[in-house]
mmCIF file of C-alpha atoms in Angstrom:
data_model
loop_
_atom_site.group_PDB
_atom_site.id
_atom_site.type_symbol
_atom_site.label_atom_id
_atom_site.label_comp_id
_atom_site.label_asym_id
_atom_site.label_seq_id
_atom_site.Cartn_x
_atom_site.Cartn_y
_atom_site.Cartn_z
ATOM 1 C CA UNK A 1 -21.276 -118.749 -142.475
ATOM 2 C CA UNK A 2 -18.555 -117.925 -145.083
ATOM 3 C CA UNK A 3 -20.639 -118.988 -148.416
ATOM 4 C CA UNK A 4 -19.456 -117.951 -151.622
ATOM 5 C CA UNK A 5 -22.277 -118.484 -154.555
ATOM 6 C CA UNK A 6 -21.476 -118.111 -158.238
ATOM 7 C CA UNK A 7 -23.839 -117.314 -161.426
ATOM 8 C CA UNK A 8 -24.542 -118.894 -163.415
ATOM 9 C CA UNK A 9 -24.067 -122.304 -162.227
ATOM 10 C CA UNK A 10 -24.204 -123.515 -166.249
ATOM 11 C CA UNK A 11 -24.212 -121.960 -169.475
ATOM 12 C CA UNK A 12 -23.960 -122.811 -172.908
ATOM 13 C CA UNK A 13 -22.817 -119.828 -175.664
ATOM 14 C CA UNK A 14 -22.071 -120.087 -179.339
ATOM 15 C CA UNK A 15 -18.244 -119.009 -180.441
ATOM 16 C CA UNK A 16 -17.528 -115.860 -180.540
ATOM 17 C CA UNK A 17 -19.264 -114.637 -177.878
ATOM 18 C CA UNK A 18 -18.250 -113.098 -174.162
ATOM 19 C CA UNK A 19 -19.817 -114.640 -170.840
ATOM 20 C CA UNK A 20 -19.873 -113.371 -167.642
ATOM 21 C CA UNK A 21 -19.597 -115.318 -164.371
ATOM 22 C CA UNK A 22 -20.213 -113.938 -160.917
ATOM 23 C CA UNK A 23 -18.879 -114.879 -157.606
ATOM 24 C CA UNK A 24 -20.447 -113.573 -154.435
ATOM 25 C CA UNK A 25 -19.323 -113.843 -151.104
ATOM 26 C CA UNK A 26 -22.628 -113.656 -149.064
ATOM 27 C CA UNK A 27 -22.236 -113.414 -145.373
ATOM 28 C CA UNK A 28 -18.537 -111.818 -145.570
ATOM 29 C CA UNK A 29 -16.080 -109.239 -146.765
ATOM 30 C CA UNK A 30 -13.680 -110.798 -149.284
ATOM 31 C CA UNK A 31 -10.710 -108.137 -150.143
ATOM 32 C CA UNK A 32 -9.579 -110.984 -152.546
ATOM 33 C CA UNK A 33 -10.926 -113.526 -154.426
ATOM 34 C CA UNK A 34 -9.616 -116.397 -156.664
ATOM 35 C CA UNK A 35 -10.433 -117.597 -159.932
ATOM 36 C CA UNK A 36 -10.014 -121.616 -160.454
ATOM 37 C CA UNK A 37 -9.993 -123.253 -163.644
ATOM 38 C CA UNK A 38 -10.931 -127.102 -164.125
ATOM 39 C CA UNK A 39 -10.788 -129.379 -166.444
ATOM 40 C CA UNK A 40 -12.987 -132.628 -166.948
ATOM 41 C CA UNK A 41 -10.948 -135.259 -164.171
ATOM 42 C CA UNK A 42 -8.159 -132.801 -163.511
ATOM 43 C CA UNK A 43 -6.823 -130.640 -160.803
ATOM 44 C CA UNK A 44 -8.006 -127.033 -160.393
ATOM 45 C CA UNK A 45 -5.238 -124.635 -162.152
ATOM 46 C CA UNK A 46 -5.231 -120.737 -159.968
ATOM 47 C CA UNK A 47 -6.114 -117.915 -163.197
ATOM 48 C CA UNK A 48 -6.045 -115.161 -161.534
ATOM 49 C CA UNK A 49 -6.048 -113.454 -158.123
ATOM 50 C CA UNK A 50 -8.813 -110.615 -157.754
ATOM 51 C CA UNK A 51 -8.593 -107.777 -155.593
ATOM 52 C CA UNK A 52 -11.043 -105.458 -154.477
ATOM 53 C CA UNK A 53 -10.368 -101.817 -156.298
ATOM 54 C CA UNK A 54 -7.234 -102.986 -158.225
ATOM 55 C CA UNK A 55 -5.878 -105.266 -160.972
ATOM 56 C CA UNK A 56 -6.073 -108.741 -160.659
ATOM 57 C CA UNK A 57 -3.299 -110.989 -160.958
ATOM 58 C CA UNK A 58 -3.179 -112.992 -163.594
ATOM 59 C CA UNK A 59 -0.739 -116.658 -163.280
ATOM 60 C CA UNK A 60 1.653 -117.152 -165.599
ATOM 61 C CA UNK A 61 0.417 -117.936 -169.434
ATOM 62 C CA UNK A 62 -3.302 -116.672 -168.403
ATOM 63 C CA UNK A 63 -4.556 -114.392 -170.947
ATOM 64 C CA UNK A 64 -5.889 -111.365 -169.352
ATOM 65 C CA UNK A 65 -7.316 -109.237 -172.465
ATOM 66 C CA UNK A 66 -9.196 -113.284 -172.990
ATOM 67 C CA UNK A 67 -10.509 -113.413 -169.021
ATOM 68 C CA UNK A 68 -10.899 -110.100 -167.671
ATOM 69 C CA UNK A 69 -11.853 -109.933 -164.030
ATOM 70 C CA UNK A 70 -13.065 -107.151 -162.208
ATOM 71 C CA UNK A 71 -13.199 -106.997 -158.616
ATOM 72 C CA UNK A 72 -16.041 -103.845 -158.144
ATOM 73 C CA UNK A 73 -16.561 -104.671 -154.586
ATOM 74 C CA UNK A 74 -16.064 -106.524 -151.165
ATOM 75 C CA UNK A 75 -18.387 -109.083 -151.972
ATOM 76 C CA UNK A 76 -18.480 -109.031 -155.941
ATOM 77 C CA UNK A 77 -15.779 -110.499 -158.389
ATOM 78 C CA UNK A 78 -16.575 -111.094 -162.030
ATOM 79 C CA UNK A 79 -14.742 -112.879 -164.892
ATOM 80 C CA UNK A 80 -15.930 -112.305 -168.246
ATOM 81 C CA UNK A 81 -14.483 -114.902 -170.607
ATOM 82 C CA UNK A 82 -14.234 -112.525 -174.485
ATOM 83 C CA UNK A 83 -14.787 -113.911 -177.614
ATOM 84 C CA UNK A 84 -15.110 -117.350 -176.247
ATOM 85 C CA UNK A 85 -14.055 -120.344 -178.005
ATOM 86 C CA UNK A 86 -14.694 -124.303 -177.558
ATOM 87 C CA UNK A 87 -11.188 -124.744 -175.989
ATOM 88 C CA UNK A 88 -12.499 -121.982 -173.007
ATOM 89 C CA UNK A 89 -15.197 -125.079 -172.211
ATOM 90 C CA UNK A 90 -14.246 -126.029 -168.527
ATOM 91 C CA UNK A 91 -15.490 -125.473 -165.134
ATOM 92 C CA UNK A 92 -14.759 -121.826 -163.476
ATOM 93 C CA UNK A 93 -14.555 -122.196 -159.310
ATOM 94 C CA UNK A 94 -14.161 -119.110 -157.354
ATOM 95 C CA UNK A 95 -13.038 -118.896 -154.237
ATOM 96 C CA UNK A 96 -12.694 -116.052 -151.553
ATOM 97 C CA UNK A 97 -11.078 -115.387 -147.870
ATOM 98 C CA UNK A 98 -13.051 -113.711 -145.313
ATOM 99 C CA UNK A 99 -10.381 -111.186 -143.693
ATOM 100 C CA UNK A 100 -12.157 -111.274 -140.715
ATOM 101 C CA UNK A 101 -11.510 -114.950 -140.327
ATOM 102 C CA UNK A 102 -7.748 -117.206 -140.594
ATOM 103 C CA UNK A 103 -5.669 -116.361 -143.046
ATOM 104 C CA UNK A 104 -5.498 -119.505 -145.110
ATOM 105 C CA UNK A 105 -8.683 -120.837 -145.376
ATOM 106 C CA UNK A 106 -10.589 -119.939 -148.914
ATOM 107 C CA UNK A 107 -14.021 -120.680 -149.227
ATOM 108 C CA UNK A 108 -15.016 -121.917 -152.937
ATOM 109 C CA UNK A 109 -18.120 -121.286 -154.991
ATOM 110 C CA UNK A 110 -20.163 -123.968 -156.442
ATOM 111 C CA UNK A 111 -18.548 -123.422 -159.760
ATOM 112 C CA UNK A 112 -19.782 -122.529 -162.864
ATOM 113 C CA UNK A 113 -19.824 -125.415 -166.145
ATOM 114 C CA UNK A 114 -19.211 -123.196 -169.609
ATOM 115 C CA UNK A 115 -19.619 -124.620 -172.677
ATOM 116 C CA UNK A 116 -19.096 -123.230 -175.344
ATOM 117 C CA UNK A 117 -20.154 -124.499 -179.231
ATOM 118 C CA UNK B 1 9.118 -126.341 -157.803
ATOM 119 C CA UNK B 2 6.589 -127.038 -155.665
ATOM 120 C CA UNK B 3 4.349 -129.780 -156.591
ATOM 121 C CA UNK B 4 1.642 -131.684 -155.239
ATOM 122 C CA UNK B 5 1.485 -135.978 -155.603
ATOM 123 C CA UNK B 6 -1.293 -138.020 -155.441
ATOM 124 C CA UNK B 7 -0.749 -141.323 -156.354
ATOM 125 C CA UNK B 8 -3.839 -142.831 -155.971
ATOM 126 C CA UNK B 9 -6.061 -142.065 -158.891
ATOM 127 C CA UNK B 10 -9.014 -143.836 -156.987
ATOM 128 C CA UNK B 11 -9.477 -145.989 -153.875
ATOM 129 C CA UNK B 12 -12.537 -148.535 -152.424
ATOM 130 C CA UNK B 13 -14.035 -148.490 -149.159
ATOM 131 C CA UNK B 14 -16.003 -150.313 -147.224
ATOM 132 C CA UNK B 15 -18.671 -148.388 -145.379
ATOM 133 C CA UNK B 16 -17.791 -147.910 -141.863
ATOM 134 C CA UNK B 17 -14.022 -148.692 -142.325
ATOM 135 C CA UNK B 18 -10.964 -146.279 -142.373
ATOM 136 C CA UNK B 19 -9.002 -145.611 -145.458
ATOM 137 C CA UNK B 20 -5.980 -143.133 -146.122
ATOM 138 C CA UNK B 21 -5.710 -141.171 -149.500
ATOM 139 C CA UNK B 22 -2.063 -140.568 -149.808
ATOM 140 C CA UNK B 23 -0.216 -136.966 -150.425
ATOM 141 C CA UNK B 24 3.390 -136.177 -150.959
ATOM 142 C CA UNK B 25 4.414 -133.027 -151.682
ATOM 143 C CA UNK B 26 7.899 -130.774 -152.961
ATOM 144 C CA UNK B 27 9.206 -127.623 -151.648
ATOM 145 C CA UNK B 28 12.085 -125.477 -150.489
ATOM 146 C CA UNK B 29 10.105 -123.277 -148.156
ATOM 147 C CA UNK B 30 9.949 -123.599 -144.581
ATOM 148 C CA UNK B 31 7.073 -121.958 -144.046
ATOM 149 C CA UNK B 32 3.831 -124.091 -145.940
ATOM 150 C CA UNK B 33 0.356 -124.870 -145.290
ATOM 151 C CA UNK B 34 -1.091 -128.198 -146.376
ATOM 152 C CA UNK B 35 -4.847 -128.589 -147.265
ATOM 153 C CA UNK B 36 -7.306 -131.272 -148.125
ATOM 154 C CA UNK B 37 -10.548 -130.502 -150.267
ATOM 155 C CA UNK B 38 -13.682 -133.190 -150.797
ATOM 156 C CA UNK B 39 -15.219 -132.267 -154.609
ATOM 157 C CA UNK B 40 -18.452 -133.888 -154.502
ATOM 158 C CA UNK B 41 -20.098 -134.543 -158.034
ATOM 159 C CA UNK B 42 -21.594 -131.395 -157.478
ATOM 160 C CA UNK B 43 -18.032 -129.403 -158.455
ATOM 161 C CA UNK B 44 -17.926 -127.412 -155.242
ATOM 162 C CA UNK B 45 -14.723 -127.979 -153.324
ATOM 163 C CA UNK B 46 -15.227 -128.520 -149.501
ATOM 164 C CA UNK B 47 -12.352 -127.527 -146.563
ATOM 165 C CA UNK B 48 -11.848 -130.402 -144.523
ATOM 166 C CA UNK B 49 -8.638 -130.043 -142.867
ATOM 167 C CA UNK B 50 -5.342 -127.767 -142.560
ATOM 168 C CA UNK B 51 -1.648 -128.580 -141.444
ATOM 169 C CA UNK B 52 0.796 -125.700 -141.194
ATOM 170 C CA UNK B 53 4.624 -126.431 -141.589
ATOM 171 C CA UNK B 54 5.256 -125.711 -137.989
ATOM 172 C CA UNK B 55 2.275 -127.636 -135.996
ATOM 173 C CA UNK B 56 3.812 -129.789 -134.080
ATOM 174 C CA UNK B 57 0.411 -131.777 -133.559
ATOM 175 C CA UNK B 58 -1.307 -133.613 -136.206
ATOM 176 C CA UNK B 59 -4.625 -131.886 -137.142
ATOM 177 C CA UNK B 60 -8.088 -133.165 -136.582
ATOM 178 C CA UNK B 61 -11.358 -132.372 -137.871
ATOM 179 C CA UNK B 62 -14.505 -134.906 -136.586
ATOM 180 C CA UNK B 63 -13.748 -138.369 -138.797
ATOM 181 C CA UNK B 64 -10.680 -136.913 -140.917
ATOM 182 C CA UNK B 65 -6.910 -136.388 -139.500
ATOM 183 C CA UNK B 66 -4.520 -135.760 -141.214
ATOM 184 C CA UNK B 67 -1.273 -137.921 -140.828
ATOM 185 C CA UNK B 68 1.314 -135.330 -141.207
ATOM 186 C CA UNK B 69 5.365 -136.691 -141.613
ATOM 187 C CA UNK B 70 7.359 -134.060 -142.358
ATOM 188 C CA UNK B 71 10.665 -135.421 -142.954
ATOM 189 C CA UNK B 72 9.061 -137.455 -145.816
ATOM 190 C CA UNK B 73 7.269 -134.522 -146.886
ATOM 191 C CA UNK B 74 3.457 -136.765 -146.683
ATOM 192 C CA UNK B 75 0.602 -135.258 -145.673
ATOM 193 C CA UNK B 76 -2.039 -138.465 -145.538
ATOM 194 C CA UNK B 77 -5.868 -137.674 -145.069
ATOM 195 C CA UNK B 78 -7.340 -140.496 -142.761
ATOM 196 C CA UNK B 79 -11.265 -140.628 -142.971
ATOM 197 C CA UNK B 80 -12.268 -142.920 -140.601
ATOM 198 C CA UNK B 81 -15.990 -144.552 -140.358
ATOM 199 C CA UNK B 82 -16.262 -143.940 -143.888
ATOM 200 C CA UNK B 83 -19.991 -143.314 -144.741
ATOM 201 C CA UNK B 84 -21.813 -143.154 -148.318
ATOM 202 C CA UNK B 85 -21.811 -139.815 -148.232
ATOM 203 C CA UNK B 86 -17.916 -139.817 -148.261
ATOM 204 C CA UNK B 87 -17.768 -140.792 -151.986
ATOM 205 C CA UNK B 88 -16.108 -137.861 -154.036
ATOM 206 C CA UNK B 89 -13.089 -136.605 -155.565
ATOM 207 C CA UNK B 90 -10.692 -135.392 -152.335
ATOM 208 C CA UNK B 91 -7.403 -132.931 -153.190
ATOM 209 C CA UNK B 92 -4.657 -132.538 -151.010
ATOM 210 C CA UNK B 93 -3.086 -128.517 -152.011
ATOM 211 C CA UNK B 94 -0.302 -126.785 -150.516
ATOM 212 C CA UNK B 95 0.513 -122.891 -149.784
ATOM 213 C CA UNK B 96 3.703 -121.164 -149.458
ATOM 214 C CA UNK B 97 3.401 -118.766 -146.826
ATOM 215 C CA UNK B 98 6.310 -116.418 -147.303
ATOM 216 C CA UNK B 99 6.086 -116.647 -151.649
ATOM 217 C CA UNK B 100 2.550 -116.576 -151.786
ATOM 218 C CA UNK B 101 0.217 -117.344 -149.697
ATOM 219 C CA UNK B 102 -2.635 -117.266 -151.159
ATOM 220 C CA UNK B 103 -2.025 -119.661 -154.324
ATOM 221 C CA UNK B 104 -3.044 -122.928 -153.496
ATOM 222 C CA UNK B 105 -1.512 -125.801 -155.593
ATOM 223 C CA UNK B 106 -3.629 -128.954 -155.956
ATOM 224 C CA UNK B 107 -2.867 -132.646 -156.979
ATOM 225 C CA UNK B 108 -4.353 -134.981 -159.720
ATOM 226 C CA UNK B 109 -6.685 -135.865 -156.911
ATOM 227 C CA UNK B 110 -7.891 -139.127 -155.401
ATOM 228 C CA UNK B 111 -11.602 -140.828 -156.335
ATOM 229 C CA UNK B 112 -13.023 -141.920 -153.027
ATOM 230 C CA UNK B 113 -15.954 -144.986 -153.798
ATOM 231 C CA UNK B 114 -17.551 -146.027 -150.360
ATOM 232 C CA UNK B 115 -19.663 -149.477 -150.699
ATOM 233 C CA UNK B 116 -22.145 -150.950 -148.082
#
């Protein structure tokens, strides 16, 4: 139990563009979900905290007209990255908490590799 | 502020031996929950073990415990038996239950090679 997939798992798009990553909680009800940023041989960095039917939360010097996140329902979170550039490259990992289950444990998604040329 | 250190930016084991990846950490609360994740080459991160502030006991989970010393502020992963399978990047993160629970802070995190 308690998986949380992502889509895609890689994609490549030319600057300028938006991209969309998905993050799924499959067997489970996840009110709020998490949005992880990594770069190459570094620690993951919290973007944004997504709740179902409201605003995310974005951390401190996240741009949230750049990463929007929407949060549509209690298994569905969404970050579209706008008008990407090559800096945006890095690797996206969700991450959710099952309300049914303990409080502090989140389950993470495989993570999604964007690169962007 | 809070802050996560890991020290060891990777570590060598022999298979079927025990090895510690070391975690200090910073922070005024009381209240805190201490975490360690195993990041295969894959990218997805991987529970393996939670400490709250107040367990009295250190926790264990199969072949990891974690070595928990709260007056020097260390939370140690111990992976004992160490199998090939064992070899990935593990993070030691923190919450802060009463400020916000729910953002987890990670270290630099700590390459794990296991050898036959």
């Amino acid at each position: 139990g308690a998986v949380v997939s992502q889509h895609p798992s890689r994609v490549i798009c030319k600057s300028g563009t938006s991209v969309k990553i998905e993050c799924r909680s499959l067997d489970f009800q996840a009110t709020t979900m998490f949005w992880y940023r990594q770069f190459p041989k570094q620690s993951l960095m919290l973007m944004a905290t997504s709740n179902e039917g409201s605003k995310a939360t974005y951390e401190q010097g996240v741009e949230k007209d750049k990463f929007l996140i929407n949060h549509a329902s209690l298994t569905l979170s969404t970050l579209t990255v706008t008008s990407a550039h090559p800096e945006d490259s890095s690797f996206y990992i969700c991450s959710a908490r099952d309300v049914q289950r303990a409080s502090y444990e989140q389950y993470f998604g495989p993570g999604t590799r964007l690169t962007v040329t | 502020a809070q802050k996560i250190t890991q020290t060891q930016p990777g570590m060598f084991v022999q298979e079927k031996e025990a090895v510690t990846l070391d975690c200090t950490y910073d922070t005024s609360d009381q209240s805190y929950g201490l975490f360690w994740y195993k990041q295969p080459s894959s990218g997805e991160m991987i529970f393996l073990i939670y400490q709250g502030s107040y367990d009295e006991q250190n926790a264990t989970e199969g072949r990891y415990s974690l070595n928990f010393q709260k007056a020097r502020k260390s939370a140690n992963l111990v992976i004992s038996a160490s199998q090939l399978g064992d070899s990935a990047m593990y993070f030691c993160a923190m919450r802060e239950v009463p400020r916000n629970p729910d953002k987890l802070i990670f270290g630099t995190g700590t390459r794990l090679q296991v050898f036959p």
